[in-house]
mmCIF file of C-alpha atoms and ligand atoms in Angstrom:
data_model
loop_
_atom_site.group_PDB
_atom_site.id
_atom_site.type_symbol
_atom_site.label_atom_id
_atom_site.label_comp_id
_atom_site.label_asym_id
_atom_site.label_seq_id
_atom_site.Cartn_x
_atom_site.Cartn_y
_atom_site.Cartn_z
ATOM 1 C CA UNK A 18 17.894 -0.182 -26.983
ATOM 2 C CA UNK A 19 21.295 0.480 -26.199
ATOM 3 C CA UNK A 20 20.567 3.883 -24.442
ATOM 4 C CA UNK A 21 24.283 5.895 -23.918
ATOM 5 C CA UNK A 22 24.257 7.659 -20.613
ATOM 6 C CA UNK A 23 26.062 10.830 -20.058
ATOM 7 C CA UNK A 24 25.286 11.854 -16.717
ATOM 8 C CA UNK A 25 25.376 15.808 -15.583
ATOM 9 C CA UNK A 26 29.172 17.123 -13.618
ATOM 10 C CA UNK A 27 26.626 20.018 -12.161
ATOM 11 C CA UNK A 28 23.870 18.228 -10.311
ATOM 12 C CA UNK A 29 21.065 20.457 -9.147
ATOM 13 C CA UNK A 30 20.019 20.743 -5.697
ATOM 14 C CA UNK A 31 16.749 18.795 -4.875
ATOM 15 C CA UNK A 32 13.866 20.755 -3.554
ATOM 16 C CA UNK A 33 13.961 20.128 0.596
ATOM 17 C CA UNK A 34 10.874 21.194 1.494
ATOM 18 C CA UNK A 35 8.345 18.451 0.569
ATOM 19 C CA UNK A 36 5.324 20.049 1.008
ATOM 20 C CA UNK A 37 5.802 22.361 -1.453
ATOM 21 C CA UNK A 38 6.180 20.285 -3.790
ATOM 22 C CA UNK A 39 3.080 20.993 -5.792
ATOM 23 C CA UNK A 40 2.962 19.361 -9.550
ATOM 24 C CA UNK A 41 5.540 20.387 -12.253
ATOM 25 C CA UNK A 42 7.643 23.243 -10.683
ATOM 26 C CA UNK A 43 10.864 20.460 -9.991
ATOM 27 C CA UNK A 44 12.510 18.754 -12.383
ATOM 28 C CA UNK A 45 15.373 15.784 -12.249
ATOM 29 C CA UNK A 46 19.056 16.165 -13.150
ATOM 30 C CA UNK A 47 18.597 13.913 -16.576
ATOM 31 C CA UNK A 48 16.351 13.516 -19.837
ATOM 32 C CA UNK A 49 15.784 10.937 -21.951
ATOM 33 C CA UNK A 50 16.139 11.715 -26.403
ATOM 34 C CA UNK A 51 15.530 9.565 -29.117
ATOM 35 C CA UNK A 52 14.855 10.734 -32.671
ATOM 36 C CA UNK A 53 13.322 9.243 -35.472
ATOM 37 C CA UNK A 54 13.740 10.418 -39.252
ATOM 38 C CA UNK A 55 11.789 8.658 -41.767
ATOM 39 C CA UNK A 56 13.538 5.666 -43.302
ATOM 40 C CA UNK A 57 15.697 5.043 -40.647
ATOM 41 C CA UNK A 58 13.181 4.848 -37.875
ATOM 42 C CA UNK A 59 14.136 5.571 -34.014
ATOM 43 C CA UNK A 60 17.944 5.966 -33.621
ATOM 44 C CA UNK A 61 20.289 7.489 -31.005
ATOM 45 C CA UNK A 62 18.522 6.690 -27.528
ATOM 46 C CA UNK A 63 20.313 8.163 -24.626
ATOM 47 C CA UNK A 64 19.898 9.985 -21.498
ATOM 48 C CA UNK A 65 21.327 13.643 -21.441
ATOM 49 C CA UNK A 66 21.990 15.984 -18.387
ATOM 50 C CA UNK A 67 18.357 18.200 -18.699
ATOM 51 C CA UNK A 68 18.788 20.943 -21.035
ATOM 52 C CA UNK A 69 17.362 23.358 -23.466
ATOM 53 C CA UNK A 70 16.433 22.248 -26.980
ATOM 54 C CA UNK A 71 17.584 24.033 -30.129
ATOM 55 C CA UNK A 72 14.915 23.864 -32.289
ATOM 56 C CA UNK A 73 14.577 25.817 -35.985
ATOM 57 C CA UNK A 74 11.311 28.571 -35.738
ATOM 58 C CA UNK A 75 9.617 26.774 -38.547
ATOM 59 C CA UNK A 76 9.428 23.247 -37.260
ATOM 60 C CA UNK A 77 6.446 21.550 -37.613
ATOM 61 C CA UNK A 78 5.487 21.418 -33.801
ATOM 62 C CA UNK A 79 5.407 25.496 -33.187
ATOM 63 C CA UNK A 80 3.003 25.703 -36.376
ATOM 64 C CA UNK A 81 0.543 22.653 -36.485
ATOM 65 C CA UNK A 82 1.379 21.533 -32.929
ATOM 66 C CA UNK A 83 2.169 17.589 -33.888
ATOM 67 C CA UNK A 84 2.746 16.968 -30.362
ATOM 68 C CA UNK A 85 1.550 14.035 -28.100
ATOM 69 C CA UNK A 86 2.536 13.560 -24.414
ATOM 70 C CA UNK A 87 2.114 10.754 -21.558
ATOM 71 C CA UNK A 88 2.097 11.087 -17.714
ATOM 72 C CA UNK A 89 3.107 8.142 -15.207
ATOM 73 C CA UNK A 90 5.167 8.037 -11.678
ATOM 74 C CA UNK A 91 7.691 5.947 -9.633
ATOM 75 C CA UNK A 92 6.960 5.349 -6.388
ATOM 76 C CA UNK A 93 9.468 4.645 -3.535
ATOM 77 C CA UNK A 94 8.430 1.915 -1.224
ATOM 78 C CA UNK A 95 9.042 1.540 2.333
ATOM 79 C CA UNK A 96 11.425 -0.922 1.773
ATOM 80 C CA UNK A 97 13.437 1.646 -0.812
ATOM 81 C CA UNK A 98 12.557 -0.171 -4.133
ATOM 82 C CA UNK A 99 11.093 2.456 -6.801
ATOM 83 C CA UNK A 100 8.545 1.155 -9.227
ATOM 84 C CA UNK A 101 6.228 2.207 -11.948
ATOM 85 C CA UNK A 102 2.672 1.742 -12.350
ATOM 86 C CA UNK A 103 1.378 0.216 -15.114
ATOM 87 C CA UNK A 104 3.601 1.367 -17.817
ATOM 88 C CA UNK A 105 2.743 -0.779 -20.199
ATOM 89 C CA UNK A 106 -0.662 0.860 -20.351
ATOM 90 C CA UNK A 107 0.718 4.495 -20.987
ATOM 91 C CA UNK A 108 2.659 3.037 -23.628
ATOM 92 C CA UNK A 109 -0.016 1.602 -25.592
ATOM 93 C CA UNK A 110 -2.110 4.898 -25.084
ATOM 94 C CA UNK A 111 1.019 6.705 -26.561
ATOM 95 C CA UNK A 112 0.878 4.365 -29.456
ATOM 96 C CA UNK A 113 -3.125 5.059 -30.011
ATOM 97 C CA UNK A 114 -2.251 8.721 -29.648
ATOM 98 C CA UNK A 115 0.780 8.362 -32.039
ATOM 99 C CA UNK A 116 -1.544 7.131 -34.759
ATOM 100 C CA UNK A 117 -4.103 9.571 -34.475
ATOM 101 C CA UNK A 118 -2.095 12.090 -35.094
ATOM 102 C CA UNK A 119 0.092 10.532 -37.568
ATOM 103 C CA UNK A 120 3.300 10.016 -36.002
ATOM 104 C CA UNK A 121 5.245 7.335 -35.946
ATOM 105 C CA UNK A 122 4.723 4.823 -32.267
ATOM 106 C CA UNK A 123 7.196 3.887 -30.303
ATOM 107 C CA UNK A 124 7.419 0.433 -29.161
ATOM 108 C CA UNK A 125 6.235 -0.661 -25.870
ATOM 109 C CA UNK A 126 9.370 -2.297 -24.391
ATOM 110 C CA UNK A 127 11.253 0.712 -26.065
ATOM 111 C CA UNK A 128 9.002 3.324 -23.589
ATOM 112 C CA UNK A 129 9.612 1.205 -20.517
ATOM 113 C CA UNK A 130 13.058 0.464 -20.999
ATOM 114 C CA UNK A 131 13.737 4.337 -21.545
ATOM 115 C CA UNK A 132 11.357 5.185 -18.974
ATOM 116 C CA UNK A 133 13.351 2.487 -16.122
ATOM 117 C CA UNK A 134 16.440 3.774 -17.535
ATOM 118 C CA UNK A 135 16.103 7.845 -16.847
ATOM 119 C CA UNK A 136 14.484 6.690 -13.415
ATOM 120 C CA UNK A 137 17.090 4.994 -12.460
ATOM 121 C CA UNK A 138 19.874 7.466 -13.473
ATOM 122 C CA UNK A 139 18.053 10.403 -10.891
ATOM 123 C CA UNK A 140 16.504 7.571 -8.332
ATOM 124 C CA UNK A 141 17.798 9.978 -5.749
ATOM 125 C CA UNK A 142 15.135 12.277 -6.993
ATOM 126 C CA UNK A 143 12.219 9.956 -6.173
ATOM 127 C CA UNK A 144 10.932 11.309 -3.110
ATOM 128 C CA UNK A 145 10.005 9.482 -0.313
ATOM 129 C CA UNK A 146 7.311 11.432 1.970
ATOM 130 C CA UNK A 147 3.583 10.093 1.532
ATOM 131 C CA UNK A 148 1.816 11.352 -1.128
ATOM 132 C CA UNK A 149 4.589 12.210 -3.161
ATOM 133 C CA UNK A 150 5.996 10.723 -6.185
ATOM 134 C CA UNK A 151 8.235 11.179 -9.369
ATOM 135 C CA UNK A 152 6.223 12.032 -12.186
ATOM 136 C CA UNK A 153 7.522 11.065 -15.330
ATOM 137 C CA UNK A 154 6.377 12.796 -18.905
ATOM 138 C CA UNK A 155 7.356 11.359 -22.056
ATOM 139 C CA UNK A 156 6.472 13.560 -24.936
ATOM 140 C CA UNK A 157 6.980 13.401 -28.617
ATOM 141 C CA UNK A 158 7.251 16.253 -31.139
ATOM 142 C CA UNK A 159 7.359 16.964 -34.655
ATOM 143 C CA UNK A 160 10.672 18.403 -36.024
ATOM 144 C CA UNK A 161 10.523 18.895 -39.847
ATOM 145 C CA UNK A 162 11.239 22.123 -40.974
ATOM 146 C CA UNK A 163 8.178 23.046 -43.190
ATOM 147 C CA UNK A 164 5.203 25.541 -43.151
ATOM 148 C CA UNK A 165 3.508 22.745 -45.397
ATOM 149 C CA UNK A 166 0.608 21.175 -43.334
ATOM 150 C CA UNK A 167 1.871 17.519 -43.714
ATOM 151 C CA UNK A 168 2.908 14.885 -41.426
ATOM 152 C CA UNK A 169 6.502 15.471 -40.348
ATOM 153 C CA UNK A 170 9.063 13.338 -41.713
ATOM 154 C CA UNK A 171 11.214 13.898 -38.439
ATOM 155 C CA UNK A 172 10.685 13.574 -34.459
ATOM 156 C CA UNK A 173 12.088 13.736 -30.984
ATOM 157 C CA UNK A 174 10.445 11.287 -28.431
ATOM 158 C CA UNK A 175 11.788 13.005 -25.037
ATOM 159 C CA UNK A 176 10.622 11.829 -21.416
ATOM 160 C CA UNK A 177 11.544 14.115 -18.336
ATOM 161 C CA UNK A 178 11.016 13.648 -14.770
ATOM 162 C CA UNK A 179 10.370 15.735 -11.864
ATOM 163 C CA UNK A 180 9.212 15.078 -7.831
ATOM 164 C CA UNK A 181 5.558 15.606 -7.163
ATOM 165 C CA UNK A 182 2.952 16.383 -4.621
ATOM 166 C CA UNK A 183 -0.579 16.722 -4.946
ATOM 167 C CA UNK A 184 -1.671 18.257 -8.200
ATOM 168 C CA UNK A 185 -4.547 20.611 -6.479
ATOM 169 C CA UNK A 186 -3.591 22.845 -3.791
ATOM 170 C CA UNK A 187 -6.485 20.891 -2.343
ATOM 171 C CA UNK A 188 -4.591 17.759 -2.005
ATOM 172 C CA UNK A 189 -6.629 14.808 -1.086
ATOM 173 C CA UNK A 190 -9.818 17.665 0.126
ATOM 174 C CA UNK A 191 -12.627 18.016 -2.431
ATOM 175 C CA UNK A 192 -12.380 20.312 -5.489
ATOM 176 C CA UNK A 193 -15.195 22.686 -6.992
ATOM 177 C CA UNK A 194 -15.959 21.805 -10.808
ATOM 178 C CA UNK A 195 -17.648 24.310 -13.061
ATOM 179 C CA UNK A 196 -19.554 22.389 -15.961
ATOM 180 C CA UNK A 197 -18.796 24.027 -18.967
ATOM 181 C CA UNK A 198 -21.790 25.059 -20.979
ATOM 182 C CA UNK A 199 -20.073 26.531 -23.730
ATOM 183 C CA UNK A 200 -17.131 25.540 -24.820
ATOM 184 C CA UNK A 201 -16.425 22.314 -25.821
ATOM 185 C CA UNK A 202 -13.292 19.834 -25.579
ATOM 186 C CA UNK A 203 -14.226 16.660 -27.980
ATOM 187 C CA UNK A 204 -16.351 15.408 -30.487
ATOM 188 C CA UNK A 205 -16.517 12.520 -32.752
ATOM 189 C CA UNK A 206 -13.668 11.993 -35.181
ATOM 190 C CA UNK A 207 -11.759 14.452 -33.451
ATOM 191 C CA UNK A 208 -8.508 13.996 -30.910
ATOM 192 C CA UNK A 209 -10.510 13.614 -27.428
ATOM 193 C CA UNK A 210 -9.021 9.778 -27.049
ATOM 194 C CA UNK A 211 -5.600 10.892 -27.219
ATOM 195 C CA UNK A 212 -3.174 12.873 -25.152
ATOM 196 C CA UNK A 213 -2.173 15.385 -27.505
ATOM 197 C CA UNK A 214 -1.279 19.366 -26.314
ATOM 198 C CA UNK A 215 -3.752 20.416 -28.806
ATOM 199 C CA UNK A 216 -6.587 19.246 -26.717
ATOM 200 C CA UNK A 217 -5.325 20.644 -23.345
ATOM 201 C CA UNK A 218 -4.482 24.008 -25.300
ATOM 202 C CA UNK A 219 -8.323 24.394 -26.374
ATOM 203 C CA UNK A 220 -9.462 23.763 -22.936
ATOM 204 C CA UNK A 221 -7.181 26.326 -21.151
ATOM 205 C CA UNK A 222 -9.720 29.302 -21.852
ATOM 206 C CA UNK A 223 -12.533 27.635 -20.226
ATOM 207 C CA UNK A 224 -10.406 26.512 -17.425
ATOM 208 C CA UNK A 225 -9.334 29.978 -16.718
ATOM 209 C CA UNK A 226 -12.758 31.664 -16.895
ATOM 210 C CA UNK A 227 -13.815 28.535 -13.989
ATOM 211 C CA UNK A 228 -11.105 29.478 -11.769
ATOM 212 C CA UNK A 229 -11.530 33.280 -11.924
ATOM 213 C CA UNK A 230 -15.392 32.011 -10.462
ATOM 214 C CA UNK A 231 -13.874 30.291 -8.079
ATOM 215 C CA UNK A 232 -13.909 26.569 -9.620
ATOM 216 C CA UNK A 233 -10.936 24.468 -9.843
ATOM 217 C CA UNK A 234 -11.728 22.738 -13.139
ATOM 218 C CA UNK A 235 -14.103 22.348 -15.992
ATOM 219 C CA UNK A 236 -16.178 19.279 -16.366
ATOM 220 C CA UNK A 237 -16.414 18.620 -20.415
ATOM 221 C CA UNK A 238 -19.746 17.994 -21.427
ATOM 222 C CA UNK A 239 -20.084 16.052 -24.464
ATOM 223 C CA UNK A 240 -19.033 18.302 -27.958
ATOM 224 C CA UNK A 241 -22.777 17.440 -29.910
ATOM 225 C CA UNK A 242 -25.299 18.153 -27.148
ATOM 226 C CA UNK A 243 -23.560 19.264 -24.708
ATOM 227 C CA UNK A 244 -25.858 17.087 -22.639
ATOM 228 C CA UNK A 245 -23.433 14.108 -21.469
ATOM 229 C CA UNK A 246 -20.733 14.564 -19.081
ATOM 230 C CA UNK A 247 -17.637 13.362 -20.231
ATOM 231 C CA UNK A 248 -14.498 14.576 -18.239
ATOM 232 C CA UNK A 249 -12.182 16.948 -16.603
ATOM 233 C CA UNK A 250 -9.787 19.228 -17.508
ATOM 234 C CA UNK A 251 -7.015 17.008 -16.435
ATOM 235 C CA UNK A 252 -8.803 13.860 -15.302
ATOM 236 C CA UNK A 253 -11.825 11.425 -15.411
ATOM 237 C CA UNK A 254 -14.713 11.800 -13.454
ATOM 238 C CA UNK A 255 -16.882 9.469 -11.749
ATOM 239 C CA UNK A 256 -20.174 9.572 -9.936
ATOM 240 C CA UNK A 257 -21.710 7.067 -7.017
ATOM 241 C CA UNK A 258 -25.190 7.302 -7.402
ATOM 242 C CA UNK A 259 -27.314 4.829 -5.261
ATOM 243 C CA UNK A 260 -24.325 2.705 -4.474
ATOM 244 C CA UNK A 261 -23.225 2.307 -8.161
ATOM 245 C CA UNK A 262 -20.454 4.086 -10.074
ATOM 246 C CA UNK A 263 -20.950 5.653 -13.087
ATOM 247 C CA UNK A 264 -18.494 7.186 -15.643
ATOM 248 C CA UNK A 265 -18.386 8.202 -19.802
ATOM 249 C CA UNK A 266 -17.511 5.462 -21.983
ATOM 250 C CA UNK A 267 -14.511 5.651 -23.516
ATOM 251 C CA UNK A 268 -15.952 6.132 -27.403
ATOM 252 C CA UNK A 269 -13.692 7.852 -28.849
ATOM 253 C CA UNK A 270 -14.325 11.469 -26.852
ATOM 254 C CA UNK A 271 -12.719 10.686 -23.712
ATOM 255 C CA UNK A 272 -9.109 10.081 -22.540
ATOM 256 C CA UNK A 273 -8.921 6.362 -21.414
ATOM 257 C CA UNK A 274 -7.407 6.984 -18.109
ATOM 258 C CA UNK A 275 -4.777 4.445 -16.574
ATOM 259 C CA UNK A 276 -6.281 5.453 -12.851
ATOM 260 C CA UNK A 277 -9.674 5.033 -14.515
ATOM 261 C CA UNK A 278 -9.683 1.991 -15.875
ATOM 262 C CA UNK A 279 -7.610 0.778 -12.397
ATOM 263 C CA UNK A 280 -10.594 1.935 -10.451
ATOM 264 C CA UNK A 281 -13.220 0.192 -12.792
ATOM 265 C CA UNK A 282 -11.472 -2.845 -12.272
ATOM 266 C CA UNK A 283 -11.096 -2.787 -8.415
ATOM 267 C CA UNK A 284 -14.997 -1.849 -8.398
ATOM 268 C CA UNK A 285 -15.688 -5.230 -10.700
ATOM 269 C CA UNK A 286 -13.245 -7.302 -7.538
ATOM 270 C CA UNK A 287 -15.217 -5.708 -4.957
ATOM 271 C CA UNK A 288 -18.810 -6.411 -6.165
ATOM 272 C CA UNK A 289 -19.746 -2.607 -7.128
ATOM 273 C CA UNK A 290 -21.748 -2.144 -10.284
ATOM 274 C CA UNK A 291 -20.269 0.197 -12.737
ATOM 275 C CA UNK A 292 -21.984 1.884 -15.919
ATOM 276 C CA UNK A 293 -19.468 3.077 -18.449
ATOM 277 C CA UNK A 294 -22.222 4.868 -20.293
ATOM 278 C CA UNK A 295 -23.524 8.490 -20.968
ATOM 279 C CA UNK A 296 -25.253 10.243 -18.388
ATOM 280 C CA UNK A 297 -26.949 13.258 -18.529
ATOM 281 C CA UNK A 298 -25.429 16.291 -16.188
ATOM 282 C CA UNK A 299 -29.378 17.235 -15.679
ATOM 283 C CA UNK A 300 -29.972 14.023 -13.934
ATOM 284 C CA UNK A 301 -26.943 14.133 -12.077
ATOM 285 C CA UNK A 302 -27.828 17.508 -10.970
ATOM 286 C CA UNK A 303 -31.282 15.949 -10.036
ATOM 287 C CA UNK A 304 -29.354 12.987 -8.186
ATOM 288 C CA UNK A 305 -28.187 15.292 -5.930
ATOM 289 C CA UNK A 306 -31.436 17.523 -5.081
ATOM 290 C CA UNK A 307 -33.041 13.877 -4.441
ATOM 291 C CA UNK A 308 -30.016 12.745 -1.820
ATOM 292 C CA UNK A 309 -29.088 10.006 -4.530
ATOM 293 C CA UNK A 310 -26.077 11.335 -5.420
ATOM 294 C CA UNK A 311 -23.668 10.294 -2.854
ATOM 295 C CA UNK A 312 -20.115 10.722 -4.083
ATOM 296 C CA UNK A 313 -17.796 11.944 -6.865
ATOM 297 C CA UNK A 314 -14.262 12.061 -7.839
ATOM 298 C CA UNK A 315 -12.296 12.535 -10.608
ATOM 299 C CA UNK A 316 -9.124 10.560 -11.128
ATOM 300 C CA UNK A 317 -5.681 10.862 -13.108
ATOM 301 C CA UNK A 318 -2.169 9.923 -12.596
ATOM 302 C CA UNK A 319 -1.455 13.302 -11.923
ATOM 303 C CA UNK A 320 -4.563 13.958 -9.751
ATOM 304 C CA UNK A 321 -4.402 10.341 -8.311
ATOM 305 C CA UNK A 322 -8.229 10.325 -6.666
ATOM 306 C CA UNK A 323 -10.061 13.623 -6.470
ATOM 307 C CA UNK A 324 -12.605 14.425 -4.245
ATOM 308 C CA UNK A 325 -15.687 16.773 -5.616
ATOM 309 C CA UNK A 326 -17.646 18.722 -3.480
ATOM 310 C CA UNK A 327 -19.288 21.210 -5.680
ATOM 311 C CA UNK A 328 -20.612 21.117 -9.147
ATOM 312 C CA UNK A 329 -22.260 24.154 -10.870
ATOM 313 C CA UNK A 330 -23.945 24.340 -14.055
ATOM 314 C CA UNK A 331 -25.907 26.765 -15.762
ATOM 315 C CA UNK A 332 -25.994 28.935 -12.549
ATOM 316 C CA UNK A 333 -27.610 26.246 -10.443
ATOM 317 C CA UNK A 334 -25.288 24.577 -7.890
ATOM 318 C CA UNK A 335 -25.087 20.939 -6.545
ATOM 319 C CA UNK A 336 -23.292 20.495 -3.326
ATOM 320 C CA UNK A 337 -21.829 16.903 -2.836
ATOM 321 C CA UNK A 338 -22.586 15.130 0.739
ATOM 322 C CA UNK A 339 -20.991 17.052 3.780
ATOM 323 C CA UNK A 340 -18.275 18.515 1.586
ATOM 324 C CA UNK A 341 -15.540 16.137 2.924
ATOM 325 C CA UNK A 342 -14.190 13.124 1.035
ATOM 326 C CA UNK A 343 -16.666 9.975 0.749
ATOM 327 C CA UNK A 344 -16.072 6.814 2.344
ATOM 328 C CA UNK A 345 -15.879 5.026 -1.092
ATOM 329 C CA UNK A 346 -13.492 7.780 -2.701
ATOM 330 C CA UNK A 347 -11.318 7.149 0.578
ATOM 331 C CA UNK A 348 -11.449 3.566 0.169
ATOM 332 C CA UNK A 349 -10.495 3.894 -3.339
ATOM 333 C CA UNK A 350 -7.335 6.373 -2.703
ATOM 334 C CA UNK A 351 -5.932 4.184 -0.012
ATOM 335 C CA UNK A 352 -6.510 1.201 -2.234
ATOM 336 C CA UNK A 353 -4.814 2.347 -5.368
ATOM 337 C CA UNK A 354 -1.765 4.674 -3.536
ATOM 338 C CA UNK A 355 -1.312 1.369 -0.958
ATOM 339 C CA UNK A 356 -0.547 -0.075 -4.124
ATOM 340 C CA UNK A 357 1.522 1.899 -6.215
ATOM 341 C CA UNK A 358 3.518 2.858 -2.919
ATOM 342 C CA UNK A 359 3.982 -0.900 -2.449
ATOM 343 C CA UNK A 360 2.102 -0.703 1.388
ATOM 344 C CA UNK A 361 -0.558 -3.484 -0.201
ATOM 345 C CA UNK A 362 -0.002 -6.284 -1.688
ATOM 346 C CA UNK A 363 0.007 -6.408 -5.594
ATOM 347 C CA UNK A 364 -2.148 -9.025 -6.764
ATOM 348 C CA UNK A 365 -2.821 -7.600 -9.853
ATOM 349 C CA UNK A 366 0.960 -6.958 -10.941
ATOM 350 C CA UNK A 367 0.237 -3.765 -11.485
ATOM 351 C CA UNK A 368 3.421 -2.696 -10.486
ATOM 352 C CA UNK A 369 6.983 -3.053 -11.885
ATOM 353 C CA UNK A 370 10.485 -2.148 -10.137
ATOM 354 C CA UNK A 371 12.735 -0.352 -11.921
ATOM 355 C CA UNK A 372 15.413 -2.413 -11.553
ATOM 356 C CA UNK A 373 13.585 -5.555 -13.010
HETATM 357 C C1 COI B 410 -1.750 13.274 -16.018
HETATM 358 O O1 COI B 410 -2.259 12.955 -15.137
HETATM 359 O O2 COI B 410 -0.529 12.257 -15.900
HETATM 360 C C2 COI B 410 -1.784 14.354 -16.997
HETATM 361 O O3 COI B 410 -0.884 14.020 -17.979
HETATM 362 C C3 COI B 410 -2.474 15.428 -16.788
HETATM 363 C C4 COI B 410 -2.265 16.623 -16.952
HETATM 364 C C5 COI B 410 -2.713 17.337 -17.943
HETATM 365 C C6 COI B 410 -2.029 17.474 -15.479
#
């Protein structure tokens, strides 16, 4: 791609207090844009100063939510190198989301080139304090002006970025999770495996109710039986029971997380037995009662690795461990972030420099 770059003449002030970065509060100076028209394909790849969109109110995105997105991060190493973590996995997952939402695919190499070029332009926005990174949010939406329920013939692919700290206010401290027994997030044949905005829109009410009860997020059960654990609002979830790891399989209703996949690969390397299978919430609660539920943690790009200290299901509360991050969760966190921040050797070739 030949990306046209227009730099801002009015750079924004960068946040100075890294302890207050939070997640998704600050945005860097530039954005990547590219348009799609049926019969033409993707065209006009460009980097421009961050700005508002001007869209017709009848655009398909506003009415039928034909929208997908991704989440990645850029990390600055102690040597000052800026690197991405497995962007090819995000590019391919976005293609799978596009296919399900009947949207055009962005070629993997163009997706990676666009993300790298944008981070190169905004390289001064990549924070270098422990636990911080530049969050990268690629997204695509339908721009056809029509109220007919059909696939749009026009789309915009955009990437914005911004410096972030921890996703949860708790940071690496354990969170409390409410097991949702009424609403569902996904069912076979629907869009659970995609990163489409609609999945998240439908999840907000349950998340809001959980927060009002003092819980950080919702753990979703399968949409058919409301029996098997699937995933948490913004991350996949894993359970360590009797020394072995259990997590829901990616069979269409669970997001195939890049962090999830990386953790499972690490577990296999370490000889830790992994079960990608349907586990009943009742069995998780029993394991907690019998002292076999050793650790629970969520994992995702935004959340990184997030230990869980409490689960609430149908009024029953399971306390996990002593309420602190468990040793296995800590080891995973240290290994994964060690590779991402360049503190540990990347023997798997998961990272790629933005200038490579
Ligand atoms: C990510 O982990 O990058 C996500 O997209 C989760 C997001 C919904 C906060």
